[in-house]
Structure formats: structure tokens, C-alpha cells
mmCIF file of C-alpha atoms in Angstrom:
data_model
loop_
_atom_site.group_PDB
_atom_site.id
_atom_site.type_symbol
_atom_site.label_atom_id
_atom_site.label_comp_id
_atom_site.label_asym_id
_atom_site.label_seq_id
_atom_site.Cartn_x
_atom_site.Cartn_y
_atom_site.Cartn_z
ATOM 1 C CA MET A 916 0.000 0.000 0.000
ATOM 2 C CA ALA A 917 2.832 2.388 0.871
ATOM 3 C CA ALA A 918 4.533 1.646 -2.449
ATOM 4 C CA VAL A 919 1.321 2.347 -4.360
ATOM 5 C CA LEU A 920 0.877 5.606 -2.455
ATOM 6 C CA ARG A 921 4.423 6.682 -3.311
ATOM 7 C CA VAL A 922 3.769 5.982 -7.010
ATOM 8 C CA LEU A 923 0.548 8.002 -6.936
ATOM 9 C CA LEU A 924 2.205 10.907 -5.171
ATOM 10 C CA ALA A 925 5.077 10.840 -7.636
ATOM 11 C CA ALA A 926 2.633 10.831 -10.563
ATOM 12 C CA MET A 927 0.759 13.762 -9.065
ATOM 13 C CA GLY A 928 4.043 15.588 -8.663
ATOM 14 C CA VAL A 929 4.904 15.040 -12.325
ATOM 15 C CA VAL A 930 1.467 16.326 -13.410
ATOM 16 C CA ALA A 931 1.833 19.414 -11.205
ATOM 17 C CA TRP A 932 5.332 20.051 -12.569
ATOM 18 C CA VAL A 933 4.145 19.714 -16.185
ATOM 19 C CA THR A 934 1.194 22.017 -15.499
ATOM 20 C CA ALA A 935 3.402 24.631 -13.861
ATOM 21 C CA SER A 936 5.936 24.416 -16.680
ATOM 22 C CA THR A 937 3.189 24.783 -19.288
ATOM 23 C CA ALA A 938 1.744 27.810 -17.531
ATOM 24 C CA GLN A 939 5.125 29.450 -16.963
ATOM 25 C CA GLY A 940 6.031 29.473 -20.659
ATOM 26 C CA TYR A 941 2.562 30.390 -21.885
ATOM 27 C CA PRO A 942 2.028 31.197 -24.653
ATOM 28 C CA ASN A 943 4.799 29.764 -26.802
ATOM 29 C CA LYS A 944 2.682 29.163 -29.913
ATOM 30 C CA PRO A 945 -0.497 30.584 -31.496
ATOM 31 C CA VAL A 946 -3.725 30.452 -29.473
ATOM 32 C CA ARG A 947 -7.074 29.622 -31.067
ATOM 33 C CA VAL A 948 -9.964 31.897 -30.070
ATOM 34 C CA VAL A 949 -13.223 30.181 -31.030
ATOM 35 C CA VAL A 950 -16.410 32.113 -31.788
ATOM 36 C CA GLY A 951 -19.634 30.148 -32.222
ATOM 37 C CA PHE A 952 -21.099 32.526 -34.800
ATOM 38 C CA PRO A 953 -20.255 33.795 -38.296
ATOM 39 C CA ALA A 954 -17.862 36.698 -38.733
ATOM 40 C CA GLY A 955 -19.164 40.245 -38.480
ATOM 41 C CA GLY A 956 -21.494 40.067 -35.486
ATOM 42 C CA PRO A 957 -20.816 41.751 -32.119
ATOM 43 C CA THR A 958 -19.381 38.580 -30.524
ATOM 44 C CA ASP A 959 -16.962 38.161 -33.418
ATOM 45 C CA VAL A 960 -15.958 41.830 -33.442
ATOM 46 C CA ILE A 961 -15.238 41.812 -29.697
ATOM 47 C CA ALA A 962 -13.335 38.533 -30.037
ATOM 48 C CA ARG A 963 -11.076 40.047 -32.701
ATOM 49 C CA LEU A 964 -10.545 43.180 -30.630
ATOM 50 C CA VAL A 965 -9.473 41.134 -27.593
ATOM 51 C CA ALA A 966 -7.412 38.698 -29.682
ATOM 52 C CA GLN A 967 -5.417 41.541 -31.204
ATOM 53 C CA LYS A 968 -4.615 43.017 -27.797
ATOM 54 C CA LEU A 969 -3.565 39.620 -26.438
ATOM 55 C CA SER A 970 -1.375 39.051 -29.494
ATOM 56 C CA ASP A 971 0.294 42.420 -29.033
ATOM 57 C CA ASN A 972 0.858 42.008 -25.302
ATOM 58 C CA LEU A 973 1.796 38.332 -25.034
ATOM 59 C CA GLY A 974 4.007 38.005 -28.092
ATOM 60 C CA HIS A 975 2.177 35.190 -29.889
ATOM 61 C CA GLN A 976 -0.796 35.276 -32.214
ATOM 62 C CA PHE A 977 -4.294 34.830 -30.830
ATOM 63 C CA PHE A 978 -6.344 34.014 -33.941
ATOM 64 C CA VAL A 979 -10.131 33.886 -34.235
ATOM 65 C CA GLU A 980 -11.839 30.820 -35.660
ATOM 66 C CA ASN A 981 -15.563 31.004 -36.428
ATOM 67 C CA ILE A 982 -17.513 27.769 -35.937
ATOM 68 C CA GLY A 983 -21.190 28.527 -36.538
ATOM 69 C CA GLY A 984 -24.170 26.304 -35.915
ATOM 70 C CA ALA A 985 -27.019 25.679 -33.454
ATOM 71 C CA GLY A 986 -26.794 29.041 -31.725
ATOM 72 C CA GLY A 987 -23.209 28.481 -30.608
ATOM 73 C CA ASN A 988 -23.769 24.888 -29.434
ATOM 74 C CA THR A 989 -21.578 23.339 -32.129
ATOM 75 C CA ALA A 990 -18.558 25.416 -31.170
ATOM 76 C CA ALA A 991 -19.086 24.945 -27.435
ATOM 77 C CA GLY A 992 -19.329 21.193 -27.873
ATOM 78 C CA GLN A 993 -16.023 21.118 -29.731
ATOM 79 C CA VAL A 994 -14.154 23.397 -27.323
ATOM 80 C CA ALA A 995 -15.405 21.414 -24.319
ATOM 81 C CA ARG A 996 -13.427 18.421 -25.573
ATOM 82 C CA VAL A 997 -10.079 19.901 -26.559
ATOM 83 C CA THR A 998 -6.938 19.566 -24.466
ATOM 84 C CA PRO A 999 -7.182 22.127 -21.626
ATOM 85 C CA ASP A 1000 -3.755 23.650 -22.162
ATOM 86 C CA GLY A 1001 -4.772 27.268 -22.782
ATOM 87 C CA TYR A 1002 -4.234 27.082 -26.536
ATOM 88 C CA THR A 1003 -7.972 27.006 -27.266
ATOM 89 C CA ILE A 1004 -10.303 29.485 -25.585
ATOM 90 C CA MET A 1005 -13.824 30.549 -26.495
ATOM 91 C CA VAL A 1006 -15.683 33.839 -26.685
ATOM 92 C CA ILE A 1007 -19.292 33.286 -25.624
ATOM 93 C CA SER A 1008 -22.544 35.214 -25.680
ATOM 94 C CA THR A 1009 -25.660 34.797 -23.554
ATOM 95 C CA GLY A 1010 -26.744 31.764 -25.575
ATOM 96 C CA PHE A 1011 -24.003 29.813 -23.819
ATOM 97 C CA VAL A 1012 -26.000 29.978 -20.559
ATOM 98 C CA VAL A 1013 -29.486 29.896 -22.129
ATOM 99 C CA ASN A 1014 -29.150 27.006 -24.582
ATOM 100 C CA PRO A 1015 -28.892 24.163 -22.029
ATOM 101 C CA SER A 1016 -32.442 25.048 -20.906
ATOM 102 C CA LEU A 1017 -33.764 25.945 -24.344
ATOM 103 C CA TYR A 1018 -32.522 23.055 -26.475
ATOM 104 C CA ALA A 1019 -33.642 19.475 -25.959
ATOM 105 C CA LYS A 1020 -29.990 18.445 -26.050
ATOM 106 C CA VAL A 1021 -26.705 20.362 -26.053
ATOM 107 C CA PRO A 1022 -23.191 18.919 -26.427
ATOM 108 C CA TYR A 1023 -21.719 20.676 -23.383
ATOM 109 C CA ASP A 1024 -22.304 21.563 -19.756
ATOM 110 C CA PRO A 1025 -21.537 25.261 -19.138
ATOM 111 C CA ILE A 1026 -20.417 24.583 -15.553
ATOM 112 C CA LYS A 1027 -18.650 21.199 -15.693
ATOM 113 C CA ASP A 1028 -16.997 21.534 -19.117
ATOM 114 C CA PHE A 1029 -15.637 25.081 -18.851
ATOM 115 C CA THR A 1030 -13.549 27.362 -16.686
ATOM 116 C CA PRO A 1031 -14.619 31.025 -16.656
ATOM 117 C CA VAL A 1032 -11.952 33.566 -17.562
ATOM 118 C CA THR A 1033 -13.738 36.915 -17.600
ATOM 119 C CA LEU A 1034 -16.904 38.700 -18.619
ATOM 120 C CA VAL A 1035 -15.471 41.118 -21.176
ATOM 121 C CA ALA A 1036 -18.456 43.396 -21.749
ATOM 122 C CA VAL A 1037 -22.235 43.694 -21.531
ATOM 123 C CA SER A 1038 -24.896 45.398 -23.612
ATOM 124 C CA PRO A 1039 -28.416 46.009 -22.296
ATOM 125 C CA ASN A 1040 -31.627 45.195 -24.067
ATOM 126 C CA VAL A 1041 -33.895 48.061 -25.000
ATOM 127 C CA VAL A 1042 -37.631 48.240 -25.698
ATOM 128 C CA VAL A 1043 -38.498 50.279 -28.779
ATOM 129 C CA VAL A 1044 -41.796 51.029 -30.471
ATOM 130 C CA ASN A 1045 -43.013 52.380 -33.761
ATOM 131 C CA PRO A 1046 -43.707 56.137 -33.359
ATOM 132 C CA GLN A 1047 -47.421 55.459 -34.014
ATOM 133 C CA VAL A 1048 -47.656 53.523 -30.742
ATOM 134 C CA PRO A 1049 -49.098 55.998 -28.198
ATOM 135 C CA ALA A 1050 -47.125 54.726 -25.177
ATOM 136 C CA LYS A 1051 -44.262 56.972 -24.075
ATOM 137 C CA THR A 1052 -43.115 54.945 -21.054
ATOM 138 C CA ILE A 1053 -42.921 51.295 -20.024
ATOM 139 C CA PRO A 1054 -45.878 51.575 -17.576
ATOM 140 C CA GLU A 1055 -47.927 53.170 -20.373
ATOM 141 C CA LEU A 1056 -46.968 50.301 -22.667
ATOM 142 C CA VAL A 1057 -48.108 47.758 -20.078
ATOM 143 C CA GLN A 1058 -51.473 49.513 -19.756
ATOM 144 C CA LEU A 1059 -51.848 49.819 -23.529
ATOM 145 C CA ILE A 1060 -51.338 46.081 -24.030
ATOM 146 C CA ARG A 1061 -53.722 45.282 -21.178
ATOM 147 C CA ASP A 1062 -56.391 47.544 -22.667
ATOM 148 C CA ASN A 1063 -56.049 45.899 -26.090
ATOM 149 C CA PRO A 1064 -55.788 42.109 -25.579
ATOM 150 C CA GLY A 1065 -54.717 40.192 -28.660
ATOM 151 C CA LYS A 1066 -53.679 43.320 -30.558
ATOM 152 C CA TYR A 1067 -49.978 43.709 -29.799
ATOM 153 C CA SER A 1068 -46.912 41.685 -30.726
ATOM 154 C CA PHE A 1069 -43.193 42.201 -30.279
ATOM 155 C CA ALA A 1070 -40.348 41.505 -32.679
ATOM 156 C CA GLY A 1071 -37.216 39.714 -31.526
ATOM 157 C CA PRO A 1072 -34.018 38.452 -33.186
ATOM 158 C CA GLY A 1073 -34.788 34.740 -32.983
ATOM 159 C CA VAL A 1074 -36.149 32.234 -30.484
ATOM 160 C CA GLY A 1075 -34.014 32.010 -27.362
ATOM 161 C CA SER A 1076 -32.082 35.221 -27.970
ATOM 162 C CA THR A 1077 -31.625 37.505 -24.978
ATOM 163 C CA PRO A 1078 -34.100 40.081 -26.361
ATOM 164 C CA HIS A 1079 -36.687 37.336 -26.906
ATOM 165 C CA LEU A 1080 -36.250 36.078 -23.359
ATOM 166 C CA GLY A 1081 -36.334 39.644 -22.054
ATOM 167 C CA GLY A 1082 -39.670 40.066 -23.835
ATOM 168 C CA GLU A 1083 -40.959 36.825 -22.333
ATOM 169 C CA LEU A 1084 -39.809 37.934 -18.869
ATOM 170 C CA PHE A 1085 -41.745 41.176 -19.390
ATOM 171 C CA ARG A 1086 -44.849 39.352 -20.655
ATOM 172 C CA LEU A 1087 -44.832 36.867 -17.774
ATOM 173 C CA ALA A 1088 -44.229 39.519 -15.106
ATOM 174 C CA PHE A 1089 -47.310 41.492 -16.126
ATOM 175 C CA LYS A 1090 -49.401 38.570 -17.460
ATOM 176 C CA LEU A 1091 -49.775 40.267 -20.833
ATOM 177 C CA ASP A 1092 -51.458 39.031 -24.003
ATOM 178 C CA LEU A 1093 -48.356 39.738 -26.070
ATOM 179 C CA VAL A 1094 -47.107 37.550 -28.933
ATOM 180 C CA HIS A 1095 -43.471 37.102 -29.911
ATOM 181 C CA VAL A 1096 -42.678 37.356 -33.635
ATOM 182 C CA PRO A 1097 -39.223 35.839 -34.259
ATOM 183 C CA PHE A 1098 -36.959 37.131 -37.008
ATOM 184 C CA THR A 1099 -33.659 35.854 -38.344
ATOM 185 C CA GLY A 1100 -31.713 38.637 -36.659
ATOM 186 C CA ALA A 1101 -31.924 42.067 -35.090
ATOM 187 C CA ALA A 1102 -31.867 44.004 -38.375
ATOM 188 C CA PRO A 1103 -35.064 42.478 -39.847
ATOM 189 C CA ALA A 1104 -36.788 42.717 -36.439
ATOM 190 C CA ILE A 1105 -36.030 46.433 -36.301
ATOM 191 C CA GLN A 1106 -37.076 46.994 -39.908
ATOM 192 C CA ALA A 1107 -40.404 45.277 -39.213
ATOM 193 C CA THR A 1108 -40.960 47.619 -36.275
ATOM 194 C CA ILE A 1109 -39.996 50.696 -38.277
ATOM 195 C CA GLY A 1110 -42.508 49.585 -40.908
ATOM 196 C CA GLY A 1111 -45.219 49.055 -38.301
ATOM 197 C CA HIS A 1112 -45.612 45.342 -39.027
ATOM 198 C CA THR A 1113 -44.700 44.629 -35.411
ATOM 199 C CA PRO A 1114 -45.432 47.651 -33.200
ATOM 200 C CA ILE A 1115 -42.904 46.730 -30.487
ATOM 201 C CA ALA A 1116 -39.389 45.279 -30.512
ATOM 202 C CA PHE A 1117 -37.179 43.906 -27.779
ATOM 203 C CA THR A 1118 -33.631 44.177 -29.034
ATOM 204 C CA ALA A 1119 -30.034 44.574 -27.965
ATOM 205 C CA LEU A 1120 -28.926 48.182 -27.861
ATOM 206 C CA PRO A 1121 -26.452 48.315 -30.804
ATOM 207 C CA PRO A 1122 -28.773 47.464 -33.723
ATOM 208 C CA ALA A 1123 -31.503 49.814 -32.455
ATOM 209 C CA LEU A 1124 -29.282 52.806 -31.799
ATOM 210 C CA SER A 1125 -29.326 54.510 -35.202
ATOM 211 C CA ALA A 1126 -33.082 53.980 -35.661
ATOM 212 C CA VAL A 1127 -33.766 55.618 -32.293
ATOM 213 C CA GLN A 1128 -31.374 58.484 -32.948
ATOM 214 C CA SER A 1129 -33.001 59.168 -36.325
ATOM 215 C CA GLY A 1130 -36.513 59.115 -34.867
ATOM 216 C CA GLN A 1131 -37.622 56.023 -36.770
ATOM 217 C CA LEU A 1132 -38.236 54.275 -33.453
ATOM 218 C CA ARG A 1133 -38.985 55.498 -29.937
ATOM 219 C CA ALA A 1134 -37.069 53.916 -27.069
ATOM 220 C CA LEU A 1135 -39.168 53.439 -23.934
ATOM 221 C CA GLY A 1136 -36.762 51.795 -21.531
ATOM 222 C CA VAL A 1137 -33.383 50.158 -21.045
ATOM 223 C CA ALA A 1138 -33.361 46.771 -19.309
ATOM 224 C CA SER A 1139 -30.252 47.341 -17.210
ATOM 225 C CA ALA A 1140 -29.227 48.593 -13.786
ATOM 226 C CA GLU A 1141 -28.063 51.916 -15.216
ATOM 227 C CA ARG A 1142 -28.709 54.019 -18.299
ATOM 228 C CA ALA A 1143 -26.884 53.148 -21.498
ATOM 229 C CA ALA A 1144 -24.159 55.486 -22.728
ATOM 230 C CA GLY A 1145 -25.584 55.362 -26.252
ATOM 231 C CA MET A 1146 -29.055 56.424 -25.032
ATOM 232 C CA PRO A 1147 -28.453 58.603 -21.971
ATOM 233 C CA ASP A 1148 -31.935 60.159 -22.141
ATOM 234 C CA VAL A 1149 -33.740 56.808 -22.031
ATOM 235 C CA PRO A 1150 -34.601 55.723 -18.469
ATOM 236 C CA THR A 1151 -34.098 52.212 -17.165
ATOM 237 C CA PHE A 1152 -37.018 49.960 -16.277
ATOM 238 C CA ALA A 1153 -36.178 50.409 -12.588
ATOM 239 C CA GLU A 1154 -36.338 54.205 -12.891
ATOM 240 C CA GLN A 1155 -39.893 53.724 -14.144
ATOM 241 C CA GLY A 1156 -40.834 51.628 -11.134
ATOM 242 C CA ILE A 1157 -40.397 48.237 -12.790
ATOM 243 C CA LYS A 1158 -38.036 45.889 -10.986
ATOM 244 C CA ASP A 1159 -36.229 42.648 -11.886
ATOM 245 C CA GLN A 1160 -36.316 43.124 -15.652
ATOM 246 C CA GLU A 1161 -32.579 43.419 -16.315
ATOM 247 C CA ALA A 1162 -31.557 41.604 -19.497
ATOM 248 C CA ASP A 1163 -27.988 42.013 -20.678
ATOM 249 C CA THR A 1164 -26.337 40.541 -23.716
ATOM 250 C CA LEU A 1165 -23.086 39.101 -22.356
ATOM 251 C CA THR A 1166 -19.774 38.646 -24.123
ATOM 252 C CA GLY A 1167 -17.233 36.683 -22.131
ATOM 253 C CA ILE A 1168 -14.327 34.292 -22.413
ATOM 254 C CA VAL A 1169 -14.146 30.728 -21.140
ATOM 255 C CA ALA A 1170 -11.577 27.949 -21.393
ATOM 256 C CA PRO A 1171 -11.995 24.170 -21.280
ATOM 257 C CA ALA A 1172 -12.299 22.777 -17.753
ATOM 258 C CA GLY A 1173 -8.900 21.826 -16.396
ATOM 259 C CA THR A 1174 -7.029 24.720 -17.985
ATOM 260 C CA PRO A 1175 -4.234 25.639 -15.541
ATOM 261 C CA LYS A 1176 -5.232 28.382 -13.116
ATOM 262 C CA GLU A 1177 -2.025 30.289 -13.874
ATOM 263 C CA ILE A 1178 -3.037 30.559 -17.531
ATOM 264 C CA VAL A 1179 -6.619 31.535 -16.699
ATOM 265 C CA ASP A 1180 -5.387 34.231 -14.316
ATOM 266 C CA LEU A 1181 -2.889 35.531 -16.886
ATOM 267 C CA LEU A 1182 -5.582 35.800 -19.558
ATOM 268 C CA TYR A 1183 -7.913 37.555 -17.121
ATOM 269 C CA ARG A 1184 -5.248 40.098 -16.148
ATOM 270 C CA GLU A 1185 -4.308 40.838 -19.754
ATOM 271 C CA ILE A 1186 -7.926 41.217 -20.872
ATOM 272 C CA ALA A 1187 -8.739 43.433 -17.885
ATOM 273 C CA LYS A 1188 -5.752 45.588 -18.780
ATOM 274 C CA ALA A 1189 -6.780 45.727 -22.448
ATOM 275 C CA VAL A 1190 -10.374 46.864 -21.893
ATOM 276 C CA THR A 1191 -9.235 49.835 -19.809
ATOM 277 C CA GLN A 1192 -7.386 51.259 -22.815
ATOM 278 C CA PRO A 1193 -9.196 54.216 -24.411
ATOM 279 C CA ASP A 1194 -9.274 52.748 -27.929
ATOM 280 C CA VAL A 1195 -10.854 49.509 -26.691
ATOM 281 C CA LYS A 1196 -13.403 51.292 -24.510
ATOM 282 C CA GLU A 1197 -14.319 53.547 -27.416
ATOM 283 C CA ARG A 1198 -14.722 50.590 -29.784
ATOM 284 C CA LEU A 1199 -16.872 48.719 -27.276
ATOM 285 C CA ALA A 1200 -19.020 51.800 -26.716
ATOM 286 C CA GLY A 1201 -19.462 52.110 -30.472
ATOM 287 C CA LEU A 1202 -20.838 48.574 -30.469
ATOM 288 C CA GLY A 1203 -23.188 49.458 -27.616
ATOM 289 C CA PHE A 1204 -21.206 47.529 -24.996
ATOM 290 C CA LYS A 1205 -19.782 48.513 -21.625
ATOM 291 C CA ALA A 1206 -16.446 47.023 -20.536
ATOM 292 C CA VAL A 1207 -16.569 44.797 -17.432
ATOM 293 C CA ALA A 1208 -13.563 42.425 -17.221
ATOM 294 C CA ASN A 1209 -14.464 40.866 -13.854
ATOM 295 C CA THR A 1210 -12.499 38.087 -12.153
ATOM 296 C CA PRO A 1211 -12.881 34.396 -13.051
ATOM 297 C CA ASP A 1212 -14.755 33.765 -9.795
ATOM 298 C CA GLN A 1213 -17.091 36.694 -10.391
ATOM 299 C CA PHE A 1214 -17.752 35.571 -13.946
ATOM 300 C CA GLY A 1215 -18.418 32.034 -12.719
ATOM 301 C CA ALA A 1216 -21.005 33.366 -10.270
ATOM 302 C CA ARG A 1217 -22.616 35.430 -13.034
ATOM 303 C CA ILE A 1218 -22.833 32.366 -15.306
ATOM 304 C CA LYS A 1219 -24.662 30.405 -12.599
ATOM 305 C CA LEU A 1220 -27.003 33.334 -11.964
ATOM 306 C CA GLU A 1221 -27.835 33.692 -15.661
ATOM 307 C CA ILE A 1222 -28.446 29.944 -16.071
ATOM 308 C CA GLU A 1223 -30.935 29.979 -13.207
ATOM 309 C CA LYS A 1224 -32.652 33.188 -14.279
ATOM 310 C CA TRP A 1225 -33.169 32.353 -17.946
ATOM 311 C CA GLY A 1226 -33.842 28.693 -17.252
ATOM 312 C CA LYS A 1227 -36.896 29.756 -15.256
ATOM 313 C CA VAL A 1228 -38.084 32.051 -18.047
ATOM 314 C CA VAL A 1229 -37.644 29.281 -20.631
ATOM 315 C CA SER A 1230 -39.599 26.887 -18.411
ATOM 316 C CA ASP A 1231 -42.391 29.335 -17.523
ATOM 317 C CA ALA A 1232 -42.802 30.416 -21.149
ATOM 318 C CA LYS A 1233 -42.743 26.755 -22.287
ATOM 319 C CA LEU A 1234 -40.014 27.366 -24.865
ATOM 320 C CA ARG A 1235 -38.196 24.472 -26.490
ATOM 321 C CA ILE A 1236 -35.984 23.821 -29.506
ATOM 322 C CA GLU A 1237 -35.739 20.156 -30.496
#
């Protein structure tokens, strides 16, 4: 028994030494940064912004690889099974925490299969209406829908998106007769609302910004704890007396479970340093995002909170993708 114990302890020592050695020389080759969506969207743009800063600061290339499919599930399933050596990391959006509740089956577990690195940035959802809609505030919108059962619908950028779930959270909270009309993205959802085909839209801030600024849409409220920099005159839900309606679009970075803590901490520190730089903050603000860069532990707690929150909405709204 003593001999077996010595062998096990020696093996553990070798593993610890290899892990420490790997972390100490990291990175010594290019690092793959996986994005579960096609190029050009906000997640991809933020991934490329972060990857460039990491490349500049750590001396080896961090290159973005887009693996689309199933709302990010395909990419997450692949990353969950790679060697956890820090040479593959993943940039995630809110779907990462929503999809396990929404889809009948997903190829990953967001808690067991991944190690959180940092929440890079967040963007709040916003409720906008066609200018012909008489409501000027969120409470007025609630009353308008209640007074006209079966008349109102809201546009959203696809089933299970954060704006869709934010709309469902709103509908459930006030027991409204309000129908979701899914579109293939934010742009067509906004165009439908501008055209009056859907009088209301729940959307992330960035795609709605220009339409609100030009007067094509009226913004009634921002679903966040504080006002959005891009729409400083638009009050939050809470400022209008409506609580527990926060709905952020998250962009964060995770690594496969088992990635050495030294590497995770290094990536966190470098990303936190990068997002404080004026050019990065300005670029994020232009996308409608606010820099966060919290610690791995804080991001892990936020992931668990989001899973619980949106899982309940998915269940209560009886949503399911087979």
C-alpha cells in the first residue's frame, strides 16, 4: 500500500510540474480563439478586438476561428473536448448559458466543461416602439397592451435570444397578451418595427441605436441597472418603477475545464488591462457595450445566476428547440 501511495504521489508531482511548466512558458505558440457565430457580429468583433490586444501584449498570435451552428452549441461542444492547455479558448454570448435550458440536447455543460476567464463586456436590451404607438413609457406600454388584448406583438431576433427572453420575462411579469414574432436577426426585427408590421421590438442596444437616434423608433426603456451610454436620455425599467427586468447581452471568455489556473489568471489580467485602454473602450461603446472584465470567480457566479434566471423564463414560457 505504501509503495502504491508513493507511485501516486510521484505521478501527481509530475502532473503538477508539467502544469506549472506549461503555464510558466505560456504562450509559446499561437492560441485559437473560437467564436460560435459567423464573422461580423458583435461577438466576433469583440473577439477580434481582444485577440489583437492579447497578441500584441503576449508576443504570440491569438487568432479567431468562427464555428457557426445551433446558436453556438456546435462550437461549445467542440471546445469542451479539446486539451485544456490554454491554446484554445472561447468567446461566448448569452446563448451559452441559455441554450442548455432551451434546447432538448446540447453537447456541453456550461459549468462542468468550462472554466470562466472573464466577462469582457455587456450590452443592455432596449424596448423600442413604432412612433405610431401611443405609449411613451414602459408603464404606459403595459397599460396599452392590457387595454387591447390580442392586438400587440413584439419583434425579436430569434427564439431564445436575450431580447426574446427579455420580452418573455416582461410578458410573464405582467401577465400580458403579447405575442413574440421571431426574425432571423436584429436588423429584420427592427425593420419590421420601423414599418409598423410589429409595433414593439425587444432588441439589444447596438442594432436599435441609429433607428432611435433618427426618430424612426422610440425607445421606452433600457433593461439594465443603469442608463446606457448610447441612449443617456432613455430611463431604465427600474427608474420607471419596474423591478427585476434586467436583461444584458453578455460577451465573455471561457476555457476548457482543467485549464491551468495560472493561464486563466494571466488571460484575465491581460484582458482586464486591455479593456481599460481608451481605444478599446471607445470601440466597445461604439458597439453598444460597456467594458466589465471581472475576475474568473465573479464571472463564474454570473454564469450560474444567468443559467438559473433564464432557465426559469424558458420553463415558464414553455419554450423548447428540439
